[in-house]
mmCIF file of C-alpha atoms in Angstrom:
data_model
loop_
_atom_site.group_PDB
_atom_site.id
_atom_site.type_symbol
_atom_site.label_atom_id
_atom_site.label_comp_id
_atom_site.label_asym_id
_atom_site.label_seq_id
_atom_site.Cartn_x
_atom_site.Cartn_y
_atom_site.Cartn_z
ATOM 1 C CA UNK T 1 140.389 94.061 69.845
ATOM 2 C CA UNK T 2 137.141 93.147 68.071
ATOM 3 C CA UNK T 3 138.819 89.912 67.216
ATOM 4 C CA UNK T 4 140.388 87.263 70.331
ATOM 5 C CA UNK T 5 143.089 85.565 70.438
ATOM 6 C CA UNK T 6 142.890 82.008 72.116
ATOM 7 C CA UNK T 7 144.172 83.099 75.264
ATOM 8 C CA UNK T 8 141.522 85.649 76.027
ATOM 9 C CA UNK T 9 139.120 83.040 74.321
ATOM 10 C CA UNK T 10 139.640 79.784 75.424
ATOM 11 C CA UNK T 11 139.279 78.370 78.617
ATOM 12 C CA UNK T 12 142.829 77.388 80.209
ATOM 13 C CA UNK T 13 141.691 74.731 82.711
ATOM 14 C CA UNK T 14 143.445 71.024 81.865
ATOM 15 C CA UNK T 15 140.345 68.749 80.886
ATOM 16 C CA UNK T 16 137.895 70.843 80.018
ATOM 17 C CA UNK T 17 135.964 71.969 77.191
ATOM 18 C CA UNK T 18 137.765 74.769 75.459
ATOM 19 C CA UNK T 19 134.185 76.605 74.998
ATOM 20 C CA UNK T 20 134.004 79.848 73.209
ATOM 21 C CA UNK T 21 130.984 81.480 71.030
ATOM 22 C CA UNK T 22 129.430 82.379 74.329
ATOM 23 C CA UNK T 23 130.428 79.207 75.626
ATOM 24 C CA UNK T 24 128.631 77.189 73.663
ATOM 25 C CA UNK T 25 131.045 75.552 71.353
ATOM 26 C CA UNK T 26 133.953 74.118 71.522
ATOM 27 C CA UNK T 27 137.048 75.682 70.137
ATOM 28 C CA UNK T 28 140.000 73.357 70.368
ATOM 29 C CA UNK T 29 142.540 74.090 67.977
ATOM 30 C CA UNK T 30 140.837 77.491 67.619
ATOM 31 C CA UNK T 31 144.221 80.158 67.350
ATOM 32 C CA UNK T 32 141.462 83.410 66.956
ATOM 33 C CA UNK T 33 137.868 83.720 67.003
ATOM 34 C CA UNK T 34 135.747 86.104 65.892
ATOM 35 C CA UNK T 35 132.322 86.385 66.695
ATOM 36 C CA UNK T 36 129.202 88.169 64.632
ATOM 37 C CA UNK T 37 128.504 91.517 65.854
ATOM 38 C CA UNK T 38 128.776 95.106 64.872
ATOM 39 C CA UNK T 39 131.006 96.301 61.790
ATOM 40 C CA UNK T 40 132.033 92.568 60.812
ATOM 41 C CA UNK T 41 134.089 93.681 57.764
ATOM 42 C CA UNK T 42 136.708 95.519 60.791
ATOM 43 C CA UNK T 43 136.159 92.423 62.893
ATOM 44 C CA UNK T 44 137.166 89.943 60.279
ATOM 45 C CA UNK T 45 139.877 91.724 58.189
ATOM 46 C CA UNK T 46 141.778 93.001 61.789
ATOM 47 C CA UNK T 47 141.847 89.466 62.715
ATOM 48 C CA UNK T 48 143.471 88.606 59.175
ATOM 49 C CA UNK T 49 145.917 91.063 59.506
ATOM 50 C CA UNK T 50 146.782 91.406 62.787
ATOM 51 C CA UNK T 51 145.222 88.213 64.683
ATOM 52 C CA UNK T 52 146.960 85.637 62.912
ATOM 53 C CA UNK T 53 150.282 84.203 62.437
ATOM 54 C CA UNK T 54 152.093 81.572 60.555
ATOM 55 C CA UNK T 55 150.356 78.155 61.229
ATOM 56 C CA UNK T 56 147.143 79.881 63.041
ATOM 57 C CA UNK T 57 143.529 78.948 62.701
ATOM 58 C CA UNK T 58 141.061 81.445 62.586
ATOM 59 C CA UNK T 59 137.545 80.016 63.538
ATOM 60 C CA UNK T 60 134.527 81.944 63.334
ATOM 61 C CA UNK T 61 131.430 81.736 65.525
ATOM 62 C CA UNK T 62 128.248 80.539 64.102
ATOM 63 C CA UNK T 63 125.828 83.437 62.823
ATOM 64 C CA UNK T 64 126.189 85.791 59.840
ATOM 65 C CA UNK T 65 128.375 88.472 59.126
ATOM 66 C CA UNK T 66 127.267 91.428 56.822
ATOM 67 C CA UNK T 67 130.564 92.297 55.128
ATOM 68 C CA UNK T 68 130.796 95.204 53.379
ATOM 69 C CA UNK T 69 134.178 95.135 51.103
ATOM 70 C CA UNK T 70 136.639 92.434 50.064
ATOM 71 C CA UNK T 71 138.752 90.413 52.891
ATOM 72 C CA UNK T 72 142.285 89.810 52.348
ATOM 73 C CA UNK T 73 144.945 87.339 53.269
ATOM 74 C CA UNK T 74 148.438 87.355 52.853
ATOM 75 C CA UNK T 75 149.741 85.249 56.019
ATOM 76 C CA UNK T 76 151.072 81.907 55.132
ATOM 77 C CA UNK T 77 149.844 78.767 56.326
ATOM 78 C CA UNK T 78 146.092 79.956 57.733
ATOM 79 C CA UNK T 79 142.958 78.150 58.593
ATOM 80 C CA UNK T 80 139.606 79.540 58.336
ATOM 81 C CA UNK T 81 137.108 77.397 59.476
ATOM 82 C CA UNK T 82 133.143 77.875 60.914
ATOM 83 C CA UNK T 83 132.891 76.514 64.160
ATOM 84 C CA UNK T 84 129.048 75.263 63.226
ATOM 85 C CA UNK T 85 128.131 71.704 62.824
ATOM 86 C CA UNK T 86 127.719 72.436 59.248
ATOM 87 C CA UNK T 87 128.248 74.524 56.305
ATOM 88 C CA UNK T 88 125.107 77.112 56.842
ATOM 89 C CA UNK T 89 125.647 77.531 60.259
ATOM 90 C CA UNK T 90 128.454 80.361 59.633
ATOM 91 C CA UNK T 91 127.698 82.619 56.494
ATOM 92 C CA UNK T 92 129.311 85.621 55.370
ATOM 93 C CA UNK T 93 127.215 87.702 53.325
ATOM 94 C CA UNK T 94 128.935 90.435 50.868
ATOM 95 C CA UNK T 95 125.440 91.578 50.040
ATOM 96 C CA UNK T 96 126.305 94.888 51.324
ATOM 97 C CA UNK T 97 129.377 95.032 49.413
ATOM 98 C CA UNK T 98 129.337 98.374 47.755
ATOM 99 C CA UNK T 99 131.949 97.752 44.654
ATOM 100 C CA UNK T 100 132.050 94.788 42.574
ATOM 101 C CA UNK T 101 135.066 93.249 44.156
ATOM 102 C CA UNK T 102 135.803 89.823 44.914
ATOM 103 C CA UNK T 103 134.539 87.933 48.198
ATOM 104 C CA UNK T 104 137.915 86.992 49.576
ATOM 105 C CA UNK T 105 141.142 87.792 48.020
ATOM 106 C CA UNK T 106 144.244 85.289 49.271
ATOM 107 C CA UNK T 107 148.339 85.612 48.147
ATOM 108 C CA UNK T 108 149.886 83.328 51.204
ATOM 109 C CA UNK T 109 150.824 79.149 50.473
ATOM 110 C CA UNK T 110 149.103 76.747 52.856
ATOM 111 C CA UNK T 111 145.484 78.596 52.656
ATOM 112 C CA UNK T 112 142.691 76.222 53.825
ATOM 113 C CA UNK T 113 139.087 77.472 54.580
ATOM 114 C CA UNK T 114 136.290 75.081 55.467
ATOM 115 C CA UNK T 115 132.960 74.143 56.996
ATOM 116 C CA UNK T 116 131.057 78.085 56.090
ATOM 117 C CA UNK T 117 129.194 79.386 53.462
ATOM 118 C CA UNK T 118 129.507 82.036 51.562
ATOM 119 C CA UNK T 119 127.057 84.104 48.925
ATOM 120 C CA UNK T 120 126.249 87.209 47.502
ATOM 121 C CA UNK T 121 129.641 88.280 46.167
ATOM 122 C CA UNK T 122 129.430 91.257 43.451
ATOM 123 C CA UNK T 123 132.757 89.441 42.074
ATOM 124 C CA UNK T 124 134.166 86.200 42.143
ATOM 125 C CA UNK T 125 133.181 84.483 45.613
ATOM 126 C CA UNK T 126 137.214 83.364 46.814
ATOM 127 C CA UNK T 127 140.011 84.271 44.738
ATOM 128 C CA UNK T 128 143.497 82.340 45.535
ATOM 129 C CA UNK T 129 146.935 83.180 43.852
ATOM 130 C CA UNK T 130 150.006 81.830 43.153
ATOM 131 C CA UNK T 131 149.812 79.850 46.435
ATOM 132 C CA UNK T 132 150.752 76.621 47.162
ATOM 133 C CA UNK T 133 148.642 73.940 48.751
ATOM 134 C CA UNK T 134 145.500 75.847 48.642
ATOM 135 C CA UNK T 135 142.658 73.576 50.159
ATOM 136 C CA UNK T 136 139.126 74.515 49.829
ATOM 137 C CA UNK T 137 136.602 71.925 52.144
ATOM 138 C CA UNK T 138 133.060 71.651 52.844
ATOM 139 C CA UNK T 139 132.463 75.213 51.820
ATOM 140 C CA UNK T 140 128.895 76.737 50.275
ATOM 141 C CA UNK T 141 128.884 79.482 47.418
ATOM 142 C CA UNK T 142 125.728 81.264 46.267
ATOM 143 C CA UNK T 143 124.204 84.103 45.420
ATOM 144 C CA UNK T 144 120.219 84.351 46.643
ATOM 145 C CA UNK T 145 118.661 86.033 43.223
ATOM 146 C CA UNK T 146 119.613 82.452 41.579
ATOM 147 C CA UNK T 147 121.322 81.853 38.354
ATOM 148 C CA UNK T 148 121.619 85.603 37.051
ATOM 149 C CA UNK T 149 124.056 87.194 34.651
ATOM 150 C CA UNK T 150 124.801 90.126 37.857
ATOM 151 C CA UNK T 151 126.179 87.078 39.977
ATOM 152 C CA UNK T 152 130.028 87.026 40.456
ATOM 153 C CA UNK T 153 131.573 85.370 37.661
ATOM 154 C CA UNK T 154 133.706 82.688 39.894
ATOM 155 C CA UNK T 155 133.205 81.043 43.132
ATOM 156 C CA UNK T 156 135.917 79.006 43.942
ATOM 157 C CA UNK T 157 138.931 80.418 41.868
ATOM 158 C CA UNK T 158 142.759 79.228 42.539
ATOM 159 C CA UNK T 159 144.780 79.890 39.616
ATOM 160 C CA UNK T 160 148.615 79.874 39.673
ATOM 161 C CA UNK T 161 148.453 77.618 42.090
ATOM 162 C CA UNK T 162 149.698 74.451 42.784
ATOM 163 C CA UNK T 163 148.605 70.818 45.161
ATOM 164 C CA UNK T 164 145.147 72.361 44.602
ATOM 165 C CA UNK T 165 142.286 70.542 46.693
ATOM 166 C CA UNK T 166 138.646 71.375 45.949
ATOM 167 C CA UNK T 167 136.665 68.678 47.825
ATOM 168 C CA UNK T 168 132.951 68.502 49.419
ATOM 169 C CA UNK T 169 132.298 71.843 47.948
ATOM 170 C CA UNK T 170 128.783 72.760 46.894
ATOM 171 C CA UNK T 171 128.587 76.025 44.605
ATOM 172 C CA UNK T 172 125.231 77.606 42.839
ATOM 173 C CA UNK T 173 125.034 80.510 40.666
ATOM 174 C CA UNK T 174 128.135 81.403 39.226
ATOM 175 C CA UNK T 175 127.551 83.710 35.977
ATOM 176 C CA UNK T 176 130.782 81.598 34.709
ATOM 177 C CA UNK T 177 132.038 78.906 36.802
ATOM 178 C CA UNK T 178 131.435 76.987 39.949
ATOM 179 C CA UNK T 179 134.717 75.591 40.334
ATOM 180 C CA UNK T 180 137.421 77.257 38.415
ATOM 181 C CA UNK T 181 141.098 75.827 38.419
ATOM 182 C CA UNK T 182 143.508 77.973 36.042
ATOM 183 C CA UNK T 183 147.028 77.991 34.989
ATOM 184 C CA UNK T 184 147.900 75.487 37.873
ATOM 185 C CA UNK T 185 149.028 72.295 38.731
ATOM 186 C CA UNK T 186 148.556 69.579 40.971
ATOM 187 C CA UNK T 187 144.960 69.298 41.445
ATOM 188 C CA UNK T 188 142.511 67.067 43.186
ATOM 189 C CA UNK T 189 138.894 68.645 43.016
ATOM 190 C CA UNK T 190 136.699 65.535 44.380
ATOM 191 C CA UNK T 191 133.069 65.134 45.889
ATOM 192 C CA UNK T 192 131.866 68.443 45.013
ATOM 193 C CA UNK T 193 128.114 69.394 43.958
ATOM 194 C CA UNK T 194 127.463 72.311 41.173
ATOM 195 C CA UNK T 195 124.701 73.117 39.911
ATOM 196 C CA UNK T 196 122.493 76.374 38.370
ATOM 197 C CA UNK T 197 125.956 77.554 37.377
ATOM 198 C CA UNK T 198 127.115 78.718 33.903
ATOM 199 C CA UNK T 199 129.773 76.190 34.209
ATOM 200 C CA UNK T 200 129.797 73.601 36.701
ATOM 201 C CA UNK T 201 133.686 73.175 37.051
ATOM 202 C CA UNK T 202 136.218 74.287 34.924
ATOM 203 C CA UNK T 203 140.146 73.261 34.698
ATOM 204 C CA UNK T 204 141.876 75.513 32.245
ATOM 205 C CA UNK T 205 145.676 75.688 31.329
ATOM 206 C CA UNK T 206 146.203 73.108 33.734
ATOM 207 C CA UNK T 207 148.434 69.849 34.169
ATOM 208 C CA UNK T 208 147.967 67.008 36.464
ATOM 209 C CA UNK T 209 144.566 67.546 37.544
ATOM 210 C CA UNK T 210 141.944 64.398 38.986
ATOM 211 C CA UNK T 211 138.210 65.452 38.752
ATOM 212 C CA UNK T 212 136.087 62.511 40.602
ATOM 213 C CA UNK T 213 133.486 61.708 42.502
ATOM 214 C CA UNK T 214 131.395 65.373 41.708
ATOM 215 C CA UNK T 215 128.108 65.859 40.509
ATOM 216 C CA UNK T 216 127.110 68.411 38.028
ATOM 217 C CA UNK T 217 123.743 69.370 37.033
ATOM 218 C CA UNK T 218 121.548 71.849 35.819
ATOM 219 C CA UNK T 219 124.531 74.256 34.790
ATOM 220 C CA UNK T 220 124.595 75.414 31.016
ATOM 221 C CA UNK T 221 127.840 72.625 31.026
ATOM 222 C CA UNK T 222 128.688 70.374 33.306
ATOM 223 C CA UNK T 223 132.234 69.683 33.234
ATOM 224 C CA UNK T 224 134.699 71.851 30.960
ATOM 225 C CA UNK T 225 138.764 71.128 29.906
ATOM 226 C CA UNK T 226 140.376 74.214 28.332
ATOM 227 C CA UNK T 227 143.689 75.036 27.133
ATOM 228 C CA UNK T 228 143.081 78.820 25.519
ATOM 229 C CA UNK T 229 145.506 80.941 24.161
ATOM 230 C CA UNK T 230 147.086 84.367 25.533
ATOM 231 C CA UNK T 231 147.503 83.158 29.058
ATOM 232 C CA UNK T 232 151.162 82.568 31.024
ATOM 233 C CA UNK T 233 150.673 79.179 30.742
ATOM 234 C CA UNK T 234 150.448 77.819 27.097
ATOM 235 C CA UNK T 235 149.244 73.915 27.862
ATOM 236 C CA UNK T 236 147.321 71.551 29.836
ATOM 237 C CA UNK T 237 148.500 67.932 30.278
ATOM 238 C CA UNK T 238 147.447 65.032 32.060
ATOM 239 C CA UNK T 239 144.019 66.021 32.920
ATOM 240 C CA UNK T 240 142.141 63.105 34.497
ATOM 241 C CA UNK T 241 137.920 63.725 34.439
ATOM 242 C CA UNK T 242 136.518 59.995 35.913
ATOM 243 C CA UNK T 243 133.653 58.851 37.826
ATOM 244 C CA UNK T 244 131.630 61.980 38.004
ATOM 245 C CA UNK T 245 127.808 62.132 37.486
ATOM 246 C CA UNK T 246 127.541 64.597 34.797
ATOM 247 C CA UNK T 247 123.900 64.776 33.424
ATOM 248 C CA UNK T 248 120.692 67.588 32.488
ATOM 249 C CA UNK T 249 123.093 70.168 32.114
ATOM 250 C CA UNK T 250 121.099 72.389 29.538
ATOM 251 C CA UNK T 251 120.391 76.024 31.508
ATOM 252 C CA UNK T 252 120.192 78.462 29.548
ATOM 253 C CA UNK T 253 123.424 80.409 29.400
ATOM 254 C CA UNK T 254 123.223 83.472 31.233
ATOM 255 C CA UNK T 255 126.866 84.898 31.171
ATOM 256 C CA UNK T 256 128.021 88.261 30.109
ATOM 257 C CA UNK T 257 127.035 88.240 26.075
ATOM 258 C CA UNK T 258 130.407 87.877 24.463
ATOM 259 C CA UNK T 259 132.552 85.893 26.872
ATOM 260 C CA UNK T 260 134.200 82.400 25.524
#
């Protein structure tokens, strides 16, 4: 398959290093790896259907993959995590994506991705759902023609969820907001950096979340608590917003004319 599965992957021998990527990184834990290459959107989504199982970790090669249509998950319990020493060195890129549909698209509890960037969504850059546990870490979100009203309107967006962790995140560009938490509960979002977005982070209809440690700047507003009307969830309690450096955050507002 155009995806591999640790025991094709990963070297067997007690002791040594479990190398993959060419054999130039080491892949312990590693359940699946994919590697950059042709048709990356068939690579990737085969791999999310079909590679992984309950519990597995998916780790992906460092490079960039040209994606060219929403990825979905629905398998409880995944990791996806860039085997680079940081955040750039894996980056998928939905600049080819030819509707305006969201970056990645997850229904499964357990769902943590870390350590990769991604940019260039038409829609909303990672989209999580009624899950529980969903952990964002480490991750990069932008779009590369800067802080434009054609940008996808979210870029990290649980909602439904609940033990929501957003933490070492940074996220530029969002034509609404950075860091969106909605209609959940539960919710640490910690250590982040937002800026050039619309909205830096967001909790809305939410109870129990803790917003520390972040620091927003240069958005059109830095930090935002909402409880709006029409949604399932009528309230937001308990919302805790405390040692963050919020300051400059006076962009011009560049959303879609007539959104709240």
């Amino acid at each position: 398959p155009s995806w591999r599965s640790r025991s094709t992957s990963i070297s067997a021998s007690t002791g040594s290093p479990t190398l993959v990527c060419g054999d130039t990184v080491d892949g312990a834990g590693c359940d699946v790896v994919v590697e950059p290459g042709d048709d990356d959107t068939t690579r990737l989504q085969e791999a999310l259907i079909d590679g992984v199982q309950t519990g597995s970790t998916l780790c992906l090669c460092p490079g960039t993959y040209q994606l060219r249509r929403e990825l979905s998950l629905t398998v409880p319990e995944v990791t996806v995590r860039g085997l680079g020493p940081t955040r750039d060195d894996v980056v998928l890129d939905f600049a080819g994506q030819t509707v305006d549909d969201d970056g990645m698209s997850v229904d499964a509890d357990g769902f943590t991705i870390e350590n990769l960037t991604i940019k260039n969504t038409p829609g909303n850059g990672i989209v999580v759902r009624g899950a529980d546990r969903p952990t964002f870490r480490n991750m990069r979100v932008s779009w590369d023609a800067g802080s434009v009203v054609t940008n996808g309107a979210y870029a990290v967006y649980p909602v439904s969820s609940t033990q929501v962790l957003v933490e070492g995140c940074e996220v530029v560009g969002a034509a609404d907001a950075g860091i969106y938490v909605g209609q959940s509960r539960s919710i640490i979002v910690r250590d982040n950096v937002v800026y050039g977005n619309v909205a830096g982070i967001e909790i809305e209809n939410s109870s129990d979340a803790d917003v520390y440690g972040n620091l927003a700047y240069d958005n059109t507003a830095g930090i935002l608590v909402f409880v709006l009307p029409r949604l399932e969830k009528k309230d937001g309690e308990r919302c805790k917003v405390h040692d963050n450096d919020v300051r400059d955050n006076n962009r011009g507002n560049f959303a879609v004319s007539g959104t709240i």
